PDB file of C-alpha atoms in Angstrom:
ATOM      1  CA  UNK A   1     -15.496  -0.539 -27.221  1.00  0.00           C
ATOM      2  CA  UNK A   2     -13.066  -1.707 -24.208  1.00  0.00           C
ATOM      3  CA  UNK A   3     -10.630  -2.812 -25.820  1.00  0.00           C
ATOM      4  CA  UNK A   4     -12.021  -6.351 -26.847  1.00  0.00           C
ATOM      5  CA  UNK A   5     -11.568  -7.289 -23.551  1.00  0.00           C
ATOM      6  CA  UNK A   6      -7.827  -7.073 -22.946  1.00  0.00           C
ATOM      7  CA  UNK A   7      -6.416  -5.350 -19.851  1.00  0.00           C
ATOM      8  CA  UNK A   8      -2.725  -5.407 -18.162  1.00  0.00           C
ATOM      9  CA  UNK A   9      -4.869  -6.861 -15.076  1.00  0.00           C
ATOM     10  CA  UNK A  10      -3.660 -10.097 -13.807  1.00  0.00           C
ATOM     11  CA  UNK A  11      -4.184 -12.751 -11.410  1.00  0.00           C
ATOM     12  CA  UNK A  12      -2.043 -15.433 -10.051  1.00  0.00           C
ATOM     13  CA  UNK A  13      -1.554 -17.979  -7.625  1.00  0.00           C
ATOM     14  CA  UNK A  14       0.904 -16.088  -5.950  1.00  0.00           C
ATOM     15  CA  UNK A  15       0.545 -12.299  -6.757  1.00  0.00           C
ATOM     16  CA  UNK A  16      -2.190  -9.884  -8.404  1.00  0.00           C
ATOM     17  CA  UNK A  17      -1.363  -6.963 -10.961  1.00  0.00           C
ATOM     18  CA  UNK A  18      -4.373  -4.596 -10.585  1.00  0.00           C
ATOM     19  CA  UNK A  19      -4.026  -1.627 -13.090  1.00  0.00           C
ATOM     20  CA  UNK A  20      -7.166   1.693 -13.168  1.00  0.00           C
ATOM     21  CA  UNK A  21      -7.984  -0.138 -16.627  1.00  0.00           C
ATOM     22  CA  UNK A  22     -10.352  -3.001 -14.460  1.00  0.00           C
ATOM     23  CA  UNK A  23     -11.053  -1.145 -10.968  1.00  0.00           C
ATOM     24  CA  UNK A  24     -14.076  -1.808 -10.587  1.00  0.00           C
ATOM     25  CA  UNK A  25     -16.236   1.100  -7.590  1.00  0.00           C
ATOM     26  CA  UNK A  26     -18.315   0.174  -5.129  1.00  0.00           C
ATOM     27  CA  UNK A  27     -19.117   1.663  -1.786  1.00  0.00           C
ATOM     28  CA  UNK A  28     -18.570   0.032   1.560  1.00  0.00           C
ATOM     29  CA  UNK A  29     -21.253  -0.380   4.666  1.00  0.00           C
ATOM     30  CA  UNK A  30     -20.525   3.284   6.665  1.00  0.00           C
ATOM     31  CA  UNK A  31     -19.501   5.635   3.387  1.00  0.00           C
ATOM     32  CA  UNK A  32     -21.266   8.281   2.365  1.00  0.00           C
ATOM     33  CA  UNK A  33     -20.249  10.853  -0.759  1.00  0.00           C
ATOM     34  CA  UNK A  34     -17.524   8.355  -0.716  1.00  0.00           C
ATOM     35  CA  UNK A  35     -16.631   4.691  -3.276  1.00  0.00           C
ATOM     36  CA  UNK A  36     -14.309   1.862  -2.520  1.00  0.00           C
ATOM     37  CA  UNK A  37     -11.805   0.234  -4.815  1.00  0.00           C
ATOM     38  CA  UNK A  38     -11.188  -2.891  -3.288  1.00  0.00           C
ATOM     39  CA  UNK A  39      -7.668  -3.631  -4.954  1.00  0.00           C
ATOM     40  CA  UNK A  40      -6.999  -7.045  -2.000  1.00  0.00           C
ATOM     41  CA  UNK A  41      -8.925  -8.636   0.398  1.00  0.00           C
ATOM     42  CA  UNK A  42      -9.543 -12.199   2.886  1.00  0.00           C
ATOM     43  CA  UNK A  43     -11.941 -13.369  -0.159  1.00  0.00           C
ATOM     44  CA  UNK A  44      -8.822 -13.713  -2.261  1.00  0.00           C
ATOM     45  CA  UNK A  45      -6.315 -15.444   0.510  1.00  0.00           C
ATOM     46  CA  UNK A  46      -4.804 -12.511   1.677  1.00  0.00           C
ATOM     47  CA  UNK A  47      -4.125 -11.169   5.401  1.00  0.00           C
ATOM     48  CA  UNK A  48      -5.036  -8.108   5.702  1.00  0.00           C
ATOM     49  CA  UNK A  49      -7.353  -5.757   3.429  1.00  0.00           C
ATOM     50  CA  UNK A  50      -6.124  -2.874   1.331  1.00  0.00           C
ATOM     51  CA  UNK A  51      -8.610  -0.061  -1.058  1.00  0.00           C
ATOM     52  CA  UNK A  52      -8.435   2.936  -2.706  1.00  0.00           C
ATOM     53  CA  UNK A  53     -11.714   5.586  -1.442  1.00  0.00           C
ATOM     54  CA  UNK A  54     -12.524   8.125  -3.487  1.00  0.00           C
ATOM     55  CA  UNK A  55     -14.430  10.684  -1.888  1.00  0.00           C
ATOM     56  CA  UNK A  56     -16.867  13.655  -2.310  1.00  0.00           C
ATOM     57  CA  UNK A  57     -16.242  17.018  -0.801  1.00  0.00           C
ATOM     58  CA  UNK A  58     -18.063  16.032   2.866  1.00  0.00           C
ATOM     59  CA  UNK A  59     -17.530  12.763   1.845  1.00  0.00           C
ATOM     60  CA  UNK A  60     -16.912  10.404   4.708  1.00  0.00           C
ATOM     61  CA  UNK A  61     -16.229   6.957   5.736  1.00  0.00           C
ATOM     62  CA  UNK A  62     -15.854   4.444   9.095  1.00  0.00           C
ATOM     63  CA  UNK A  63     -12.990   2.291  10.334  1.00  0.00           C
ATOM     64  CA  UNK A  64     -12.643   0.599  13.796  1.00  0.00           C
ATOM     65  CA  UNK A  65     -12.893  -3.010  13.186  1.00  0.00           C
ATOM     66  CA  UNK A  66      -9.336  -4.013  12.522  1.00  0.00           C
ATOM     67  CA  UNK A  67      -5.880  -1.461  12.649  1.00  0.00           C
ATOM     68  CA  UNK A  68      -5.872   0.887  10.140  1.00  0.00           C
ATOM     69  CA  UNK A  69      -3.383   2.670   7.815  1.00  0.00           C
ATOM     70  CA  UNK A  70      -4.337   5.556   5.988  1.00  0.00           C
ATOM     71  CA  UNK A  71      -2.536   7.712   3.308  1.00  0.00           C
ATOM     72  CA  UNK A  72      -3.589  10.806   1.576  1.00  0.00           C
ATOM     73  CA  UNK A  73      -2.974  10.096  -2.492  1.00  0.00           C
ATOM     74  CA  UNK A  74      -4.983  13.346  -2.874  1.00  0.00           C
ATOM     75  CA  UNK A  75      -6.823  16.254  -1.214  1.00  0.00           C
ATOM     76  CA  UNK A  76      -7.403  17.058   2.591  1.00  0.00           C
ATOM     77  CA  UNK A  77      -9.368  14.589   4.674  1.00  0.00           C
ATOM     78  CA  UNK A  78      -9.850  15.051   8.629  1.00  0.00           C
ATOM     79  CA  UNK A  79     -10.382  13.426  11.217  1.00  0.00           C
ATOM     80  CA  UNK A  80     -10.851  14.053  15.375  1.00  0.00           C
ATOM     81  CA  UNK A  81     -10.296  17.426  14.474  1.00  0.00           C
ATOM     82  CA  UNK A  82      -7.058  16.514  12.709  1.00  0.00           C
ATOM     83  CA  UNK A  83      -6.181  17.184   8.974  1.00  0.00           C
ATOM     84  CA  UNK A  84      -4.377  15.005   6.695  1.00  0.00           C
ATOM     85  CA  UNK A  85      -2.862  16.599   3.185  1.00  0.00           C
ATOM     86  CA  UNK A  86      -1.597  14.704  -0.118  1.00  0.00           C
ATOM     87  CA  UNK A  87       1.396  12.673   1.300  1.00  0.00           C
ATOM     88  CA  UNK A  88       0.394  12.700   5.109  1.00  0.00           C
ATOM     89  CA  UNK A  89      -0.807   9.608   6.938  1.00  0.00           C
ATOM     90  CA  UNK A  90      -2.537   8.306  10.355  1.00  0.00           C
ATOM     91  CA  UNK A  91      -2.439   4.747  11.702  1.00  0.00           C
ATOM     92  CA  UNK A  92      -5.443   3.829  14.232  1.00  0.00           C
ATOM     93  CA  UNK A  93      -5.525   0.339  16.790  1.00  0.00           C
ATOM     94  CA  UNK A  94      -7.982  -1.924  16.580  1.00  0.00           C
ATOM     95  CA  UNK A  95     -11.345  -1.352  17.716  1.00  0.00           C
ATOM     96  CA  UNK A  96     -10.275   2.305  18.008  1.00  0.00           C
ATOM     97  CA  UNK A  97     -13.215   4.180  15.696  1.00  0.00           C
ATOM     98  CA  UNK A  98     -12.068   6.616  13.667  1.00  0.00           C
ATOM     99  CA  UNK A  99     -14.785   8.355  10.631  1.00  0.00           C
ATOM    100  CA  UNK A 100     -12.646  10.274   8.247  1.00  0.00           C
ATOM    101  CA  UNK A 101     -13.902  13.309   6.456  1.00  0.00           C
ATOM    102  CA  UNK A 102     -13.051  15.405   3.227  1.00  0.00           C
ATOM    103  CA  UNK A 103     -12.547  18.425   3.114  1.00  0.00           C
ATOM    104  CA  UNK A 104     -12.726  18.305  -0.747  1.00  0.00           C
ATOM    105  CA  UNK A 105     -12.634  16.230  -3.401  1.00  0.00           C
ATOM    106  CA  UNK A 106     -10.013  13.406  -1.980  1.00  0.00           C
ATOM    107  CA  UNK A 107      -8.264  10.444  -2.632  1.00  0.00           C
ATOM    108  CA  UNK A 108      -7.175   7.954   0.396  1.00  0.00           C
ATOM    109  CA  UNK A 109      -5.446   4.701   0.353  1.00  0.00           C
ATOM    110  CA  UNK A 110      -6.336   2.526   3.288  1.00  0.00           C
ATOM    111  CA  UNK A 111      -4.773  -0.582   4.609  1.00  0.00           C
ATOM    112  CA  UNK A 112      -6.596  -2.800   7.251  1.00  0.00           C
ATOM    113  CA  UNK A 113      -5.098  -6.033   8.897  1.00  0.00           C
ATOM    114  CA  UNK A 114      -5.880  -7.785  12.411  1.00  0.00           C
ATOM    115  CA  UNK A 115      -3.499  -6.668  14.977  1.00  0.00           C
ATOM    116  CA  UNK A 116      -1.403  -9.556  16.919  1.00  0.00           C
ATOM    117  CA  UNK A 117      -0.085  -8.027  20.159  1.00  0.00           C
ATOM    118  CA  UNK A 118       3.362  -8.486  21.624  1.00  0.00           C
ATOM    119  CA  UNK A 119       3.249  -5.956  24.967  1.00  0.00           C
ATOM    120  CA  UNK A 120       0.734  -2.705  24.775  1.00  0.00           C
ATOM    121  CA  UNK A 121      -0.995  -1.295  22.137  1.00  0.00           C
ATOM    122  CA  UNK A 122       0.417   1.644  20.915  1.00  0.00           C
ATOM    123  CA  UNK A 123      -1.951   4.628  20.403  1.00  0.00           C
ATOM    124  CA  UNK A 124      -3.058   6.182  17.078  1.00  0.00           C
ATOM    125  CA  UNK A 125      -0.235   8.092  15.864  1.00  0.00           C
ATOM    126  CA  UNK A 126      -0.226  10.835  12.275  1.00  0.00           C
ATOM    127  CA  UNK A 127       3.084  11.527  10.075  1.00  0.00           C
ATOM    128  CA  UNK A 128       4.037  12.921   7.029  1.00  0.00           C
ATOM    129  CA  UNK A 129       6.246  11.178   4.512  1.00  0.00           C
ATOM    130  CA  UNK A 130       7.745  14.021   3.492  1.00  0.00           C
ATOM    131  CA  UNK A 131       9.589  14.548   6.737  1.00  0.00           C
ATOM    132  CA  UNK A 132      10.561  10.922   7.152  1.00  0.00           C
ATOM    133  CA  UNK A 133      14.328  10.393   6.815  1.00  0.00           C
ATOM    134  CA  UNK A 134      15.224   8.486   3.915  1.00  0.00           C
ATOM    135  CA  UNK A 135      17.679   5.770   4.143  1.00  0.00           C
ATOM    136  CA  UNK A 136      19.503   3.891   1.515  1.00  0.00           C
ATOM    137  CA  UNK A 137      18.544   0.646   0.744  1.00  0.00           C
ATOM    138  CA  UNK A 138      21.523  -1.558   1.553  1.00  0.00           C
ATOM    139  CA  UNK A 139      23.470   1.160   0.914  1.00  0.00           C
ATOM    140  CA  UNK A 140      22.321   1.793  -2.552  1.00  0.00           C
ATOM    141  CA  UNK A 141      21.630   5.558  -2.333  1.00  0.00           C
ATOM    142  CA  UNK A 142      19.912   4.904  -5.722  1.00  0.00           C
ATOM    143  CA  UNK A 143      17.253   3.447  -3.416  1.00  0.00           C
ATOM    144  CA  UNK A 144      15.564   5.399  -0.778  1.00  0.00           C
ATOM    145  CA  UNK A 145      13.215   3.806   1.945  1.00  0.00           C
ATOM    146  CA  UNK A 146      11.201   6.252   4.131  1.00  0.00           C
ATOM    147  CA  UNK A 147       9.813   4.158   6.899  1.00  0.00           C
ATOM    148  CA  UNK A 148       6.154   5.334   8.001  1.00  0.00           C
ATOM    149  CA  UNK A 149       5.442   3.254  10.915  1.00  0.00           C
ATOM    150  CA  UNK A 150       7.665   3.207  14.126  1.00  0.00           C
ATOM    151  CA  UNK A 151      10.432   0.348  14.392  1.00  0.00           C
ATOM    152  CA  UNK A 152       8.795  -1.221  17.506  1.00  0.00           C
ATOM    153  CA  UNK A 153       7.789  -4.491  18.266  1.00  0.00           C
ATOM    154  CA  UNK A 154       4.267  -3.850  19.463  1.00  0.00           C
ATOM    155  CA  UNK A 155       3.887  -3.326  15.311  1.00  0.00           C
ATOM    156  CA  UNK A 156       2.985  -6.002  13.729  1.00  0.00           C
ATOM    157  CA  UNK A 157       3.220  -4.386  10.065  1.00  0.00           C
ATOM    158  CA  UNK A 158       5.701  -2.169   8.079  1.00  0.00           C
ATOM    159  CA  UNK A 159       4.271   0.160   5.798  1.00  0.00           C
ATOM    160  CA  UNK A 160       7.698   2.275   3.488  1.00  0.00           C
ATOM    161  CA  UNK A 161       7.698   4.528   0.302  1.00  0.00           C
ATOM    162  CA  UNK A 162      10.953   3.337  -1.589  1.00  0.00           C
ATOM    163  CA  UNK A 163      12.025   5.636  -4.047  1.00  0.00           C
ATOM    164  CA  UNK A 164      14.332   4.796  -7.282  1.00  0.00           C
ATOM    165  CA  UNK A 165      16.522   6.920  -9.653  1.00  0.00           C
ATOM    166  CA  UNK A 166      15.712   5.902 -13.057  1.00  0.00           C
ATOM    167  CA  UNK A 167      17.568   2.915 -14.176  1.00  0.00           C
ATOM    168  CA  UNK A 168      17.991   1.470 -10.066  1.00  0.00           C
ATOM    169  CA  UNK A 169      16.854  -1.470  -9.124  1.00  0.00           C
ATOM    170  CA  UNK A 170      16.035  -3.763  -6.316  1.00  0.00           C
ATOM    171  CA  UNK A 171      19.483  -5.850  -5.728  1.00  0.00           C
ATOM    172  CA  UNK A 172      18.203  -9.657  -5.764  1.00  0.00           C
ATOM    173  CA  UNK A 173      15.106 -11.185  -6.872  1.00  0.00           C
ATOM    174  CA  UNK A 174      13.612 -11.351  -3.252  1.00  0.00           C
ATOM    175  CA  UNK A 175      11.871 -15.171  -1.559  1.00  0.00           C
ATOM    176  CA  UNK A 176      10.408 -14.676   1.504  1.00  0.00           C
ATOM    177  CA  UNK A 177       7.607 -15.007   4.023  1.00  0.00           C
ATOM    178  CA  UNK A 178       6.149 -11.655   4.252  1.00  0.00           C
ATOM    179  CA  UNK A 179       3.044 -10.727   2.334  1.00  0.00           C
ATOM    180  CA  UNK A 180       2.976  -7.562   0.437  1.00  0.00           C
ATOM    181  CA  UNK A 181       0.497  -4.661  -0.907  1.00  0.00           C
ATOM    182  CA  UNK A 182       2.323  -2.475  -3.208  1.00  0.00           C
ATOM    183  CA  UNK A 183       0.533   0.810  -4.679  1.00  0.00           C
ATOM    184  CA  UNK A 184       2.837   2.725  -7.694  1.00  0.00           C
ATOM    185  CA  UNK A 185       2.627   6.776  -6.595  1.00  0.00           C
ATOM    186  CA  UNK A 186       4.826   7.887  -9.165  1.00  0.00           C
ATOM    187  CA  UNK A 187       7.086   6.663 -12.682  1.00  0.00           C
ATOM    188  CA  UNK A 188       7.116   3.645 -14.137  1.00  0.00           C
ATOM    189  CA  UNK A 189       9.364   0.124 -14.284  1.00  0.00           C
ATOM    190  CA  UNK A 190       9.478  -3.537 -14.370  1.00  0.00           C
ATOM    191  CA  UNK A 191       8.378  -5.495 -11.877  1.00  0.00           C
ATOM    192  CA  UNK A 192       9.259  -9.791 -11.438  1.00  0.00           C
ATOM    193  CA  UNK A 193       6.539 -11.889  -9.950  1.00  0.00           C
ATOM    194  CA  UNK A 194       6.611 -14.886 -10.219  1.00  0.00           C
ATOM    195  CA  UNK A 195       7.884 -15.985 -13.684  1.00  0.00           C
ATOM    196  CA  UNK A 196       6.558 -12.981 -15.432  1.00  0.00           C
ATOM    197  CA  UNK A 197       7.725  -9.792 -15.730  1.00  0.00           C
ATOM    198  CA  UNK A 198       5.635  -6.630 -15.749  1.00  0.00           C
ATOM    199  CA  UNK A 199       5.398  -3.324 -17.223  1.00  0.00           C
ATOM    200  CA  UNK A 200       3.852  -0.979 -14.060  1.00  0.00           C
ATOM    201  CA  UNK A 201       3.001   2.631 -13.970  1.00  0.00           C
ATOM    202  CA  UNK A 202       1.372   5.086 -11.120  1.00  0.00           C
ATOM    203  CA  UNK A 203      -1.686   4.071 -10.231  1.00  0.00           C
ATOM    204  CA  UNK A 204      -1.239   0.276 -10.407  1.00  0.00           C
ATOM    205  CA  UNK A 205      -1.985  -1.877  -7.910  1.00  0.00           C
ATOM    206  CA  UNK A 206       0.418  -5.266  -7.179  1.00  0.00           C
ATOM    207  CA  UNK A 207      -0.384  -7.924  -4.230  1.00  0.00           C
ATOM    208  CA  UNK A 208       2.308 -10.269  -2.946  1.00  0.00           C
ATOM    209  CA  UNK A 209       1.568 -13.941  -1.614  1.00  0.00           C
ATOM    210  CA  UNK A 210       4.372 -15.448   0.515  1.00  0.00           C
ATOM    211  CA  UNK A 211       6.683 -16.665  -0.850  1.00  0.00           C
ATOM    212  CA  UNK A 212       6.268 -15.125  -5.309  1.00  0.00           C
ATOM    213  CA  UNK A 213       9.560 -14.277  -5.867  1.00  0.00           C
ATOM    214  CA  UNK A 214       9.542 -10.401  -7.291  1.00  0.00           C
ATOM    215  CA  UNK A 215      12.508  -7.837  -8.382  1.00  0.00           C
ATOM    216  CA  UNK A 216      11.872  -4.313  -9.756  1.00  0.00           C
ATOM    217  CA  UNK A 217      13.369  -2.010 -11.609  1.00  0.00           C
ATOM    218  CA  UNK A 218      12.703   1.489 -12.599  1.00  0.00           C
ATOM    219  CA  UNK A 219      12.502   3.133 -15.839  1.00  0.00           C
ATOM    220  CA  UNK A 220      12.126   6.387 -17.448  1.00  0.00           C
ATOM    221  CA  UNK A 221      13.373   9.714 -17.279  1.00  0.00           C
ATOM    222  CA  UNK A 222      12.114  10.480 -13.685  1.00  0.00           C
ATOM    223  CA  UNK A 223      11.882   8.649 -10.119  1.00  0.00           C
ATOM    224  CA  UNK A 224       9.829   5.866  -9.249  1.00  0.00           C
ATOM    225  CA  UNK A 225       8.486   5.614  -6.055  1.00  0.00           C
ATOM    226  CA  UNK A 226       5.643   3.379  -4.503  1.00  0.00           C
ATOM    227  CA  UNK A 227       3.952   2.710  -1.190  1.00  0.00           C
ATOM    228  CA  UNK A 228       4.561  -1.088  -0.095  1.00  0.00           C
ATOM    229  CA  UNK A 229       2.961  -2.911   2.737  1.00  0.00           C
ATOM    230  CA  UNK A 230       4.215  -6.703   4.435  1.00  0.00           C
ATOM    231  CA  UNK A 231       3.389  -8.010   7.837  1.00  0.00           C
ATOM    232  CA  UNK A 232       6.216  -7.754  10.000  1.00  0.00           C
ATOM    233  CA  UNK A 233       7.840  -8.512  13.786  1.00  0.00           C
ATOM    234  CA  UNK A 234       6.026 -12.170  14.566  1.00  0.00           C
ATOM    235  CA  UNK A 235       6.747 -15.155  14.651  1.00  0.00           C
ATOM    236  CA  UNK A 236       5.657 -17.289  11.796  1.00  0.00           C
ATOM    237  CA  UNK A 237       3.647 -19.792  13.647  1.00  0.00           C
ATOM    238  CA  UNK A 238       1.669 -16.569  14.830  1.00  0.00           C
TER     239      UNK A 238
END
Protein backbone atom coordinates (compact mmCIF):
# COMPACT_ATOMS: atom_id res chain seq x y z
CA UNK A 1 0.00 0.00 0.00
CA UNK A 2 1.32 3.77 -0.66
CA UNK A 3 -0.96 5.42 0.68
CA UNK A 4 -3.70 5.26 -2.15
CA UNK A 5 -1.73 7.49 -3.92
CA UNK A 6 -1.67 10.66 -1.84
CA UNK A 7 1.60 12.49 -1.12
CA UNK A 8 2.36 16.22 0.29
CA UNK A 9 4.23 16.49 -3.27
CA UNK A 10 3.11 19.32 -5.34
CA UNK A 11 3.47 21.04 -8.50
CA UNK A 12 2.62 24.44 -9.67
CA UNK A 13 2.93 26.94 -12.17
CA UNK A 14 5.03 28.90 -10.13
CA UNK A 15 6.72 26.74 -7.37
CA UNK A 16 7.27 22.84 -6.61
CA UNK A 17 6.90 21.18 -3.02
CA UNK A 18 9.05 18.00 -3.31
CA UNK A 19 8.81 15.96 0.01
CA UNK A 20 11.19 12.10 0.50
CA UNK A 21 7.49 10.61 0.21
CA UNK A 22 7.82 10.85 -4.07
CA UNK A 23 11.78 11.12 -4.67
CA UNK A 24 12.12 9.15 -7.06
CA UNK A 25 16.53 7.61 -7.57
CA UNK A 26 18.21 7.44 -10.47
CA UNK A 27 21.85 7.71 -11.31
CA UNK A 28 23.43 10.31 -13.53
CA UNK A 29 26.01 9.74 -16.70
CA UNK A 30 29.67 9.75 -14.57
CA UNK A 31 28.36 8.15 -10.97
CA UNK A 32 29.40 5.22 -9.74
CA UNK A 33 28.34 3.60 -6.04
CA UNK A 34 26.48 6.79 -6.20
CA UNK A 35 22.14 7.81 -7.13
CA UNK A 36 20.70 11.14 -8.05
CA UNK A 37 17.56 12.75 -6.74
CA UNK A 38 16.79 15.18 -9.19
CA UNK A 39 14.53 17.53 -6.94
CA UNK A 40 14.71 20.76 -10.16
CA UNK A 41 15.92 20.95 -13.40
CA UNK A 42 15.82 23.00 -17.28
CA UNK A 43 13.07 20.18 -18.21
CA UNK A 44 10.76 21.86 -15.73
CA UNK A 45 11.54 25.80 -16.63
CA UNK A 46 14.00 26.36 -14.21
CA UNK A 47 17.64 28.05 -14.45
CA UNK A 48 19.85 26.23 -12.99
CA UNK A 49 19.80 22.42 -11.76
CA UNK A 50 19.71 21.30 -8.16
CA UNK A 51 19.87 17.11 -6.66
CA UNK A 52 20.35 15.31 -3.79
CA UNK A 53 23.41 12.20 -4.41
CA UNK A 54 23.44 9.62 -2.26
CA UNK A 55 26.51 7.80 -2.28
CA UNK A 56 28.31 4.47 -1.47
CA UNK A 57 31.43 4.31 0.59
CA UNK A 58 33.99 4.91 -2.70
CA UNK A 59 31.14 6.18 -4.23
CA UNK A 60 31.89 8.91 -6.70
CA UNK A 61 30.53 11.29 -9.12
CA UNK A 62 31.61 14.11 -12.06
CA UNK A 63 30.88 17.82 -12.40
CA UNK A 64 32.54 20.33 -14.82
CA UNK A 65 29.93 21.30 -17.21
CA UNK A 66 28.29 24.24 -15.54
CA UNK A 67 29.42 26.04 -11.81
CA UNK A 68 28.86 23.97 -9.12
CA UNK A 69 27.74 24.19 -5.45
CA UNK A 70 28.17 21.45 -3.24
CA UNK A 71 27.10 20.82 0.44
CA UNK A 72 27.75 17.96 2.70
CA UNK A 73 24.03 16.90 4.28
CA UNK A 74 25.97 13.82 5.51
CA UNK A 75 29.29 11.94 5.75
CA UNK A 76 32.85 12.88 4.36
CA UNK A 77 33.29 13.24 0.63
CA UNK A 78 36.75 14.45 -1.00
CA UNK A 79 37.88 15.85 -3.53
CA UNK A 80 41.60 17.10 -5.12
CA UNK A 81 42.83 15.78 -2.08
CA UNK A 82 40.43 17.94 -0.07
CA UNK A 83 37.77 16.68 2.48
CA UNK A 84 34.41 17.96 2.98
CA UNK A 85 32.39 16.95 6.46
CA UNK A 86 28.47 17.23 7.28
CA UNK A 87 27.93 21.07 7.02
CA UNK A 88 31.09 21.98 4.85
CA UNK A 89 30.84 23.08 1.23
CA UNK A 90 33.00 23.76 -2.12
CA UNK A 91 31.91 25.87 -5.09
CA UNK A 92 33.78 24.98 -8.55
CA UNK A 93 33.71 27.47 -12.10
CA UNK A 94 32.54 26.32 -15.02
CA UNK A 95 34.26 23.92 -17.07
CA UNK A 96 36.53 23.44 -14.03
CA UNK A 97 36.26 19.30 -13.48
CA UNK A 98 35.96 18.33 -10.27
CA UNK A 99 35.01 14.10 -9.37
CA UNK A 100 33.98 13.96 -5.79
CA UNK A 101 34.58 10.93 -3.67
CA UNK A 102 33.17 9.32 -0.36
CA UNK A 103 34.82 8.46 2.08
CA UNK A 104 31.74 6.62 3.52
CA UNK A 105 28.39 6.33 3.25
CA UNK A 106 27.44 10.19 2.23
CA UNK A 107 24.89 12.48 1.48
CA UNK A 108 25.62 15.71 -0.88
CA UNK A 109 23.39 18.37 -2.11
CA UNK A 110 24.52 19.85 -5.37
CA UNK A 111 23.47 22.94 -7.16
CA UNK A 112 24.48 23.56 -10.88
CA UNK A 113 23.61 26.79 -12.94
CA UNK A 114 25.44 28.46 -16.09
CA UNK A 115 27.78 31.07 -15.00
CA UNK A 116 27.28 34.77 -16.59
CA UNK A 117 30.55 36.67 -16.13
CA UNK A 118 30.93 40.27 -15.04
CA UNK A 119 35.10 40.68 -14.77
CA UNK A 120 37.26 37.28 -13.91
CA UNK A 121 36.28 34.15 -12.83
CA UNK A 122 36.88 33.55 -9.45
CA UNK A 123 38.61 30.24 -8.56
CA UNK A 124 37.09 27.23 -6.73
CA UNK A 125 36.87 28.17 -3.24
CA UNK A 126 35.70 25.46 0.18
CA UNK A 127 33.90 26.83 3.52
CA UNK A 128 32.21 25.66 6.33
CA UNK A 129 28.86 26.98 7.47
CA UNK A 130 29.55 26.58 10.75
CA UNK A 131 32.15 29.31 10.83
CA UNK A 132 30.16 31.72 8.71
CA UNK A 133 29.04 34.78 10.69
CA UNK A 134 25.48 34.95 11.12
CA UNK A 135 23.68 38.10 10.58
CA UNK A 136 20.22 39.12 11.45
CA UNK A 137 17.80 39.30 8.97
CA UNK A 138 16.69 42.93 8.85
CA UNK A 139 17.54 43.11 12.14
CA UNK A 140 15.36 40.37 13.36
CA UNK A 141 17.89 38.41 15.47
CA UNK A 142 15.08 35.77 15.44
CA UNK A 143 16.40 35.28 11.90
CA UNK A 144 19.89 34.34 11.16
CA UNK A 145 21.41 34.33 7.53
CA UNK A 146 24.89 32.73 7.12
CA UNK A 147 26.01 33.71 3.70
CA UNK A 148 28.11 30.82 1.90
CA UNK A 149 29.26 32.40 -1.18
CA UNK A 150 31.44 35.64 -1.27
CA UNK A 151 29.53 39.11 -1.74
CA UNK A 152 31.27 39.84 -5.10
CA UNK A 153 30.05 40.69 -8.27
CA UNK A 154 31.89 38.16 -10.39
CA UNK A 155 28.99 35.77 -8.50
CA UNK A 156 26.27 35.41 -10.22
CA UNK A 157 24.32 33.30 -7.42
CA UNK A 158 23.73 33.50 -3.59
CA UNK A 159 23.54 30.39 -1.85
CA UNK A 160 22.50 31.24 2.59
CA UNK A 161 21.35 28.90 5.49
CA UNK A 162 18.68 31.12 7.37
CA UNK A 163 17.97 29.95 10.63
CA UNK A 164 14.59 30.66 12.76
CA UNK A 165 13.68 30.49 16.51
CA UNK A 166 10.51 28.71 16.77
CA UNK A 167 7.57 30.88 16.26
CA UNK A 168 9.87 33.65 13.77
CA UNK A 169 9.01 34.35 10.67
CA UNK A 170 9.96 35.88 7.42
CA UNK A 171 8.68 39.73 7.75
CA UNK A 172 6.55 40.21 4.38
CA UNK A 173 5.20 37.85 1.97
CA UNK A 174 8.17 38.36 -0.54
CA UNK A 175 7.46 39.27 -4.92
CA UNK A 176 10.37 39.28 -6.73
CA UNK A 177 12.56 38.32 -9.66
CA UNK A 178 14.96 35.92 -8.29
CA UNK A 179 14.46 32.20 -8.65
CA UNK A 180 14.88 30.03 -5.70
CA UNK A 181 15.92 26.28 -4.58
CA UNK A 182 15.16 25.83 -1.02
CA UNK A 183 16.23 22.42 0.82
CA UNK A 184 14.68 22.13 4.77
CA UNK A 185 18.01 20.84 6.99
CA UNK A 186 16.33 20.99 10.13
CA UNK A 187 12.51 21.70 12.08
CA UNK A 188 9.55 22.27 10.62
CA UNK A 189 6.99 25.41 9.56
CA UNK A 190 4.71 26.92 7.13
CA UNK A 191 5.65 27.95 4.08
CA UNK A 192 3.29 30.57 1.44
CA UNK A 193 3.60 29.91 -2.24
CA UNK A 194 1.57 31.05 -4.16
CA UNK A 195 -2.00 30.94 -2.71
CA UNK A 196 -1.38 27.89 -0.67
CA UNK A 197 0.14 27.41 2.35
CA UNK A 198 2.32 24.47 3.32
CA UNK A 199 3.18 22.29 6.09
CA UNK A 200 7.30 21.55 5.48
CA UNK A 201 9.66 19.47 7.44
CA UNK A 202 13.61 18.47 6.99
CA UNK A 203 14.14 16.84 4.12
CA UNK A 204 11.66 18.64 1.83
CA UNK A 205 12.44 20.03 -1.15
CA UNK A 206 10.63 23.63 -2.40
CA UNK A 207 11.47 25.39 -5.95
CA UNK A 208 10.69 29.05 -6.54
CA UNK A 209 9.64 30.53 -10.08
CA UNK A 210 10.00 34.33 -10.38
CA UNK A 211 7.86 36.04 -9.29
CA UNK A 212 5.34 33.08 -6.59
CA UNK A 213 4.94 35.12 -3.84
CA UNK A 214 6.15 32.91 -0.57
CA UNK A 215 6.40 33.76 3.40
CA UNK A 216 7.53 31.22 6.05
CA UNK A 217 7.24 30.66 9.30
CA UNK A 218 8.66 28.28 11.76
CA UNK A 219 7.12 26.00 14.14
CA UNK A 220 7.87 23.68 16.85
CA UNK A 221 9.82 23.42 19.82
CA UNK A 222 13.28 23.73 18.09
CA UNK A 223 15.02 25.89 15.19
CA UNK A 224 14.33 25.75 11.69
CA UNK A 225 16.89 26.23 9.39
CA UNK A 226 17.18 25.55 5.52
CA UNK A 227 19.62 25.96 2.67
CA UNK A 228 18.12 28.46 -0.07
CA UNK A 229 19.48 29.19 -3.46
CA UNK A 230 18.36 32.48 -6.07
CA UNK A 231 20.37 33.88 -8.89
CA UNK A 232 21.82 37.01 -7.97
CA UNK A 233 24.11 40.31 -9.14
CA UNK A 234 22.78 40.68 -13.06
CA UNK A 235 20.96 42.49 -14.74
CA UNK A 236 17.59 41.18 -15.65
CA UNK A 237 17.83 41.42 -19.34
CA UNK A 238 20.98 39.08 -18.77
Amino acid sequence: MHNLGRTRSRYQRDHLLHTPDAFVRAPLPGMHGATAIVHVAPAMGAGFTQYTVEMEAAGTFSLGQAQSFVYVLEGIVSFAERRLSTGQYAWFPPDRAARISALDPARVIVIEKPHTPLGPVPGPLTGDASLVAPQPLLGDDAVEVRTLLPDDPAFDCAINTMTFQPGATLPMVEVHVMEHGLLMLDGEGIYRLGDVWYSVKAGDFIWMAPYCPQWFGALGKKPTRYLIYKDWNRHPLT
